[in-house]
PDB file of C-alpha atoms in Angstrom:
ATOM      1  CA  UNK A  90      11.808  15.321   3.765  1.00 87.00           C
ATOM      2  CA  UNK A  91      14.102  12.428   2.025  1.00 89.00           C
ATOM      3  CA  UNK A  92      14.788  13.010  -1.721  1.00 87.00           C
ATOM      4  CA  UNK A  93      16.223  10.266  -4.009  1.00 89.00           C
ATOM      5  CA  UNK A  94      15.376  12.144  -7.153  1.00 87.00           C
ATOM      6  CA  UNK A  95      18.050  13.224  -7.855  1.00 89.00           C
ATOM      7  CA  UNK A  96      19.919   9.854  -7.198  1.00 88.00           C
ATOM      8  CA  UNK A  97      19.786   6.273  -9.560  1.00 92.00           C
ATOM      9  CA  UNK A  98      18.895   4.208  -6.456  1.00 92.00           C
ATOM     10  CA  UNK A  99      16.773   1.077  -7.622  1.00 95.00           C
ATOM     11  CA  UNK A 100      15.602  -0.096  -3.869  1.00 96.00           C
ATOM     12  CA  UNK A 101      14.592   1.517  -1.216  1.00 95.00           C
ATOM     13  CA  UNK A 102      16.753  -0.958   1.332  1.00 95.00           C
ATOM     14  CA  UNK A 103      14.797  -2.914   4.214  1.00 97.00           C
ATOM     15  CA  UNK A 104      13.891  -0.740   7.432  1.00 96.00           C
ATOM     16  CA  UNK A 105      16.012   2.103   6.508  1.00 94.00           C
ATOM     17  CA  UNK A 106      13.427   5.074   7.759  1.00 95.00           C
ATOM     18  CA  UNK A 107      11.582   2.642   9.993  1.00 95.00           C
ATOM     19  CA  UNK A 108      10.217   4.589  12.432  1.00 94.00           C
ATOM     20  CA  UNK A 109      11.175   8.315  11.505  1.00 93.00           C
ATOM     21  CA  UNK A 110       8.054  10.102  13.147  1.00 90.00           C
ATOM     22  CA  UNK A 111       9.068  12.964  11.661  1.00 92.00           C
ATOM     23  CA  UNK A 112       9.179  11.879   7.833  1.00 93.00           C
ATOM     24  CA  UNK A 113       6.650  14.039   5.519  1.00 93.00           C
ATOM     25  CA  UNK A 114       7.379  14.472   2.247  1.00 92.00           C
ATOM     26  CA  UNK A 115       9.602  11.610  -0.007  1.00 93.00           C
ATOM     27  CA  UNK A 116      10.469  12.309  -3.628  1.00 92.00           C
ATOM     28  CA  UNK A 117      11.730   8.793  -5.057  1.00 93.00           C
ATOM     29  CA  UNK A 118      13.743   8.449  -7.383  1.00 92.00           C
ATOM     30  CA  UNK A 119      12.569   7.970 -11.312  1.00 93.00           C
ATOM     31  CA  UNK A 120      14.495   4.632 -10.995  1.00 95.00           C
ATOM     32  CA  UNK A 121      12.991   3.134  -7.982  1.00 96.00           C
ATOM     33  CA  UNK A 122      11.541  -0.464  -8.790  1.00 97.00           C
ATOM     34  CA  UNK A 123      11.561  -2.111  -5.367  1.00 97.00           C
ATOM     35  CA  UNK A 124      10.479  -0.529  -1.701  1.00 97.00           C
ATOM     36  CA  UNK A 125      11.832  -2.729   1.094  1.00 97.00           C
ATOM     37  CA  UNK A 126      10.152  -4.606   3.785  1.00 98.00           C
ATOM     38  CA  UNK A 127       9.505  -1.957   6.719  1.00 97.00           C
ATOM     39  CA  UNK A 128      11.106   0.776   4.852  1.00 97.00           C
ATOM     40  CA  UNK A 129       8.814   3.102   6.188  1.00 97.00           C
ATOM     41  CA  UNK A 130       6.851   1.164   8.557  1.00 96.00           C
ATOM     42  CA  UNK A 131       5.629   3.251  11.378  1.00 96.00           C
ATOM     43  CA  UNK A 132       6.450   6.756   9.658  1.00 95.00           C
ATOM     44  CA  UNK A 133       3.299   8.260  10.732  1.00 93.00           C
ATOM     45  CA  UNK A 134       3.656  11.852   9.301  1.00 94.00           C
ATOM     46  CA  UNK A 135       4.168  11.101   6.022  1.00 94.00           C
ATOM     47  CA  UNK A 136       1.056  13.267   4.329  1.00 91.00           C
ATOM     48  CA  UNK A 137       1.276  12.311   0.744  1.00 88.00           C
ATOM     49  CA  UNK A 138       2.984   9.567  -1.278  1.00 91.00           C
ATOM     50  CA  UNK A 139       3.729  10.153  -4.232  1.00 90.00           C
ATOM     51  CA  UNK A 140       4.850   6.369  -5.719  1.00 95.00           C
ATOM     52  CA  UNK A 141       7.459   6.712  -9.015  1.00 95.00           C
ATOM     53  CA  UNK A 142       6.042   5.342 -12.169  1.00 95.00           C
ATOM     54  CA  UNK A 143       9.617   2.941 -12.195  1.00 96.00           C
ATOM     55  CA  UNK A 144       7.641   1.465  -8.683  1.00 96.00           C
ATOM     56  CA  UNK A 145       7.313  -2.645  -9.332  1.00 96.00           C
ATOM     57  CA  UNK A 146       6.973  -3.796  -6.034  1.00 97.00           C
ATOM     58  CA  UNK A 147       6.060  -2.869  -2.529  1.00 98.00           C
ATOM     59  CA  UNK A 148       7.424  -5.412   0.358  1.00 98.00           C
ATOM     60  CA  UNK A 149       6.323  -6.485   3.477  1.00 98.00           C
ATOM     61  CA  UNK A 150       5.461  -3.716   6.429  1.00 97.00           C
ATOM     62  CA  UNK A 151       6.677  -0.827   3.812  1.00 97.00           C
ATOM     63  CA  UNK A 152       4.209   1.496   5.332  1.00 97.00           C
ATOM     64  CA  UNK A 153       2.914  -0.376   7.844  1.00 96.00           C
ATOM     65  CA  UNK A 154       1.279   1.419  11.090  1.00 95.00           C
ATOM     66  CA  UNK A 155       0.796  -2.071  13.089  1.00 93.00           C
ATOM     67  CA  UNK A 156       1.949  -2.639  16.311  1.00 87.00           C
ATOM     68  CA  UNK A 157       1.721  -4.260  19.657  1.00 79.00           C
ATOM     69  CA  UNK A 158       3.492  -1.680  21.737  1.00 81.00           C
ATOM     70  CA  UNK A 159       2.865   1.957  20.246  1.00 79.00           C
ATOM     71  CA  UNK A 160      -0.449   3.715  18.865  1.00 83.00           C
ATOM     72  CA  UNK A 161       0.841   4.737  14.762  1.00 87.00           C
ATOM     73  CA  UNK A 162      -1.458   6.829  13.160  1.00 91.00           C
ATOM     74  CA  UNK A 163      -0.701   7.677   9.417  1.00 92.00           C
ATOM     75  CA  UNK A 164      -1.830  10.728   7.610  1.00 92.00           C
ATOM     76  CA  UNK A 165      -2.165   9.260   4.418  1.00 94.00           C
ATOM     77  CA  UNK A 166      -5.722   9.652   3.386  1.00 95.00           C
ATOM     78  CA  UNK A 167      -5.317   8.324  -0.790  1.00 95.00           C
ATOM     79  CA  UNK A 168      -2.788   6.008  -2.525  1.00 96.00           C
ATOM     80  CA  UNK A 169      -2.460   5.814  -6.261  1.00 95.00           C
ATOM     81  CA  UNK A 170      -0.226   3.070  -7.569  1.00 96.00           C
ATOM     82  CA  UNK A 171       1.689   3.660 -10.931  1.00 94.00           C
ATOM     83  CA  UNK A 172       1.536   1.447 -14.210  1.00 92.00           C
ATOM     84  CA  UNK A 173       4.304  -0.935 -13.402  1.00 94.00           C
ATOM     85  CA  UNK A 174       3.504  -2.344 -10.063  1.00 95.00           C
ATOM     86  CA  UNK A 175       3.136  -5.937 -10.022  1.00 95.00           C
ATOM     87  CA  UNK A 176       3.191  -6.738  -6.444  1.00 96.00           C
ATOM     88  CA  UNK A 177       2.217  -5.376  -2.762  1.00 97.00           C
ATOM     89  CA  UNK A 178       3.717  -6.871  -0.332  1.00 97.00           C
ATOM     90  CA  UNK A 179       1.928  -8.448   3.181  1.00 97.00           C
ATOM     91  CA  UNK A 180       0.981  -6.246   5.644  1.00 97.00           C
ATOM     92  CA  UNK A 181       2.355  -3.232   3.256  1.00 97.00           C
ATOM     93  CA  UNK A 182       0.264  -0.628   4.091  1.00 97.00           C
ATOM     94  CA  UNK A 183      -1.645  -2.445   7.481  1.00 96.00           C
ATOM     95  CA  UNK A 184      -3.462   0.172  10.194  1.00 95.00           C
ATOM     96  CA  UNK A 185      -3.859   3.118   7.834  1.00 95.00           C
ATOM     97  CA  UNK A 186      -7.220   4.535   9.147  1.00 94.00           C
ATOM     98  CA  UNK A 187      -7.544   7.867   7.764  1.00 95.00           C
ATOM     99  CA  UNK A 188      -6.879   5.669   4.244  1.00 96.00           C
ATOM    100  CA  UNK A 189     -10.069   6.427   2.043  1.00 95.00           C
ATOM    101  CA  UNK A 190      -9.025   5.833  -1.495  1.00 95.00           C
ATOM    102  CA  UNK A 191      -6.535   3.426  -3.322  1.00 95.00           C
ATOM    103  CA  UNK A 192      -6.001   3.399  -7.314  1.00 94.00           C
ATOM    104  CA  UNK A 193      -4.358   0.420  -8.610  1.00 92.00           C
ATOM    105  CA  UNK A 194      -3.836   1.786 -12.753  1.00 88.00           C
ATOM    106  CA  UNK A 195      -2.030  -1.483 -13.596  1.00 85.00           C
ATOM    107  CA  UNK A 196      -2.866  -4.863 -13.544  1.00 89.00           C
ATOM    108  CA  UNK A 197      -1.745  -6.293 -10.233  1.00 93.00           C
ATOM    109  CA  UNK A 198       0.025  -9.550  -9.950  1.00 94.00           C
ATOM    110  CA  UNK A 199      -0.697 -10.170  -6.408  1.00 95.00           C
ATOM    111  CA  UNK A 200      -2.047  -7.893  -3.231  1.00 96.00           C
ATOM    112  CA  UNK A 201      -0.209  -9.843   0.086  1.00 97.00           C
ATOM    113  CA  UNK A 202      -1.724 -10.810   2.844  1.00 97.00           C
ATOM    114  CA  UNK A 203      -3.215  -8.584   4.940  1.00 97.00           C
ATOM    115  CA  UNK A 204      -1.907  -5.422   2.855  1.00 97.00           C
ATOM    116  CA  UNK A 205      -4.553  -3.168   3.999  1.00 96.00           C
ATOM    117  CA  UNK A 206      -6.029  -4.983   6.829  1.00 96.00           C
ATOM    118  CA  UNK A 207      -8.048  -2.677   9.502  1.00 94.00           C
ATOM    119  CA  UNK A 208      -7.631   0.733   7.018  1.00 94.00           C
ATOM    120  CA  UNK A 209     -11.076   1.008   8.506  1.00 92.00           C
ATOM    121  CA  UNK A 210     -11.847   3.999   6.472  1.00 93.00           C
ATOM    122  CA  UNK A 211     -10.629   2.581   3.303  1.00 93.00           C
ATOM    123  CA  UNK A 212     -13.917   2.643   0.640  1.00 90.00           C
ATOM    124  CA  UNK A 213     -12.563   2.997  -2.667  1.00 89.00           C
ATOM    125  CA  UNK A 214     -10.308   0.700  -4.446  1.00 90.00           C
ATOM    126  CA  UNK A 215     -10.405   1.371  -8.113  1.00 89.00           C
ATOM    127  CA  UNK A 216      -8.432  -1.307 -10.275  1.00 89.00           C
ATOM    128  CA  UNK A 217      -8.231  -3.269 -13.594  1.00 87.00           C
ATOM    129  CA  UNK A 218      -7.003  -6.789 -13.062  1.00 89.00           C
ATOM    130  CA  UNK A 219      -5.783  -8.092  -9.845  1.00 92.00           C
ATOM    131  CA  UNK A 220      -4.489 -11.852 -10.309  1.00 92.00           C
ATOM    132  CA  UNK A 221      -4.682 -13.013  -6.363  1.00 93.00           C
ATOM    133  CA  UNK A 222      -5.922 -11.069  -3.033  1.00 94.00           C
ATOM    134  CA  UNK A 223      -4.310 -12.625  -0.135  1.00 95.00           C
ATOM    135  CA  UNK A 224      -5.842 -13.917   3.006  1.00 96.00           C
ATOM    136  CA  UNK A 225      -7.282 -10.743   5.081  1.00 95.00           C
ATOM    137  CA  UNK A 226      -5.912  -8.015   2.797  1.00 95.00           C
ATOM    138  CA  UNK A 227      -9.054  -5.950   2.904  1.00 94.00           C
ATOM    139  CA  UNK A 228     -10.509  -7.299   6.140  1.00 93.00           C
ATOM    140  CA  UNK A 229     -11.862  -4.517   8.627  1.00 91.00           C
ATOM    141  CA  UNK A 230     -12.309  -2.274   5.687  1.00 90.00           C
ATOM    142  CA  UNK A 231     -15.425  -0.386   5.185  1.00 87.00           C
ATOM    143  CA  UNK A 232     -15.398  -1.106   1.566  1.00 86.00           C
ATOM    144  CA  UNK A 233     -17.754  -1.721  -1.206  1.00 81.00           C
ATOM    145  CA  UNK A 234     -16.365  -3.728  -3.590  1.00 79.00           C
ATOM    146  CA  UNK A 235     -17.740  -4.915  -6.988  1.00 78.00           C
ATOM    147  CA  UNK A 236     -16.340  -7.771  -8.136  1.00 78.00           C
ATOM    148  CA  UNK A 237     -16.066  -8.025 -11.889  1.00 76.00           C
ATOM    149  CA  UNK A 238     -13.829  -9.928 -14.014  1.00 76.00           C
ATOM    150  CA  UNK A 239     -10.919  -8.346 -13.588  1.00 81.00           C
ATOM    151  CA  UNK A 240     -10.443 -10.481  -9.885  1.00 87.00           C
ATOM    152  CA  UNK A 241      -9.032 -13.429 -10.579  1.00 87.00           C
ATOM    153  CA  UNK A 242      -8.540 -15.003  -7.113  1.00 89.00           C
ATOM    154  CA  UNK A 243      -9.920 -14.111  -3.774  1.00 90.00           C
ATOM    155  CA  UNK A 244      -7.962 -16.020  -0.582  1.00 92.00           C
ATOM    156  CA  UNK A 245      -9.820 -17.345   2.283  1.00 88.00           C
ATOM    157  CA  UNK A 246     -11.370 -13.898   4.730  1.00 90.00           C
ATOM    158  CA  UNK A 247      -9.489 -11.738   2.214  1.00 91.00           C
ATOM    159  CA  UNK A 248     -12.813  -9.680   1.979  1.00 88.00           C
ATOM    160  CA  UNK A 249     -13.735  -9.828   5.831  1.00 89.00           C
ATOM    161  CA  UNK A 250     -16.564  -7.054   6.541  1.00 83.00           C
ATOM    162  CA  UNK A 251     -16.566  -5.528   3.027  1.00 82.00           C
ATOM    163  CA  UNK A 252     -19.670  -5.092   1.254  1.00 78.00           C
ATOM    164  CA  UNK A 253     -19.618  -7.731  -2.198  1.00 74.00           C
ATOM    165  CA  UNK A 254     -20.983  -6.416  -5.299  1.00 72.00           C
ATOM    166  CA  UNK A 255     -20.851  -9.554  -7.614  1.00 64.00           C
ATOM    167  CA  UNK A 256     -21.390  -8.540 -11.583  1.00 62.00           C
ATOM    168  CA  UNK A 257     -23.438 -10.433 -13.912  1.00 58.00           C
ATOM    169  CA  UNK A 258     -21.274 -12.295 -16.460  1.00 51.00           C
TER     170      UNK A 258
END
């Protein structure tokens, strides 16, 4: 286990448990706004997540399980993001298969590229307003998604293989 909750750390720096196979439990700290590119990229054991409600942004690869050399497969099976997140980064959370659920309770600014590319188990995203949805962020995803309103922009293949549910206006 890692526990910042008892410490006033804002950022989660880039890469710094990158790889720690062994990683299960984090308790952030109630000040954490920013987790860095690959800051837990690869940290396959990690069963729950439990994101602060300080959380404003995710970067690139934070939980990423892609990879051309090794075979990474996470445990995390639901994701709910707190009220103040604005942005996930690009291949964030890429390659979680046992991923089912995602709850976004804020209005999202953007969802990178490729965020949750191939979580082919993924099937749930609840939300509220997402702004833009990068190029392949849901592709491979065995998700139904009703579009409503509340998406405001949809990049090129973002939805490959998902099953569109368009709203009436």
């Amino acid at each position: 286990s890692v526990d910042f909750s008892k410490c006033k750390i804002s950022e989660i720096p880039k890469g710094c448990f990158c790889n720690c196979k062994q990683l299960v439990n984090i308790h952030f700290s109630a000040f954490t706004k920013i987790i860095g590119e690959s800051a837990f990229e690869w940290c396959e054991s990690i069963e729950t997540l439990d994101l602060p409600e300080s959380l404003e942004e995710i970067k690139e690869e934070a939980f990423c399980m892609e990879s051309f050399f090794d075979e990474h497969v996470s445990k995390l099976e639901n994701i709910y993001f707190p009220n103040k997140i604005k942005s996930i980064g690009s291949k964030s959370f890429n390659k979680l298969v046992n991923l089912q659920s995602i709850t976004l309770s804020s209005d999202i600014d953007i969802i990178g590229d490729e965020a949750f590319k191939d979580c082919c188990n993924l099937s749930i995203v609840n939300y509220k307003t997402i702004k833009s949805i990068g190029k392949a962020s849901f592709s491979g995803c065995n998700l139904n998604l009703t579009i409503t309103d509340g998406i405001k922009g949809i990049a090129v293949g973002a939805l490959n293989g998902c099953t569109i549910i368009a709203t009436e206006s």
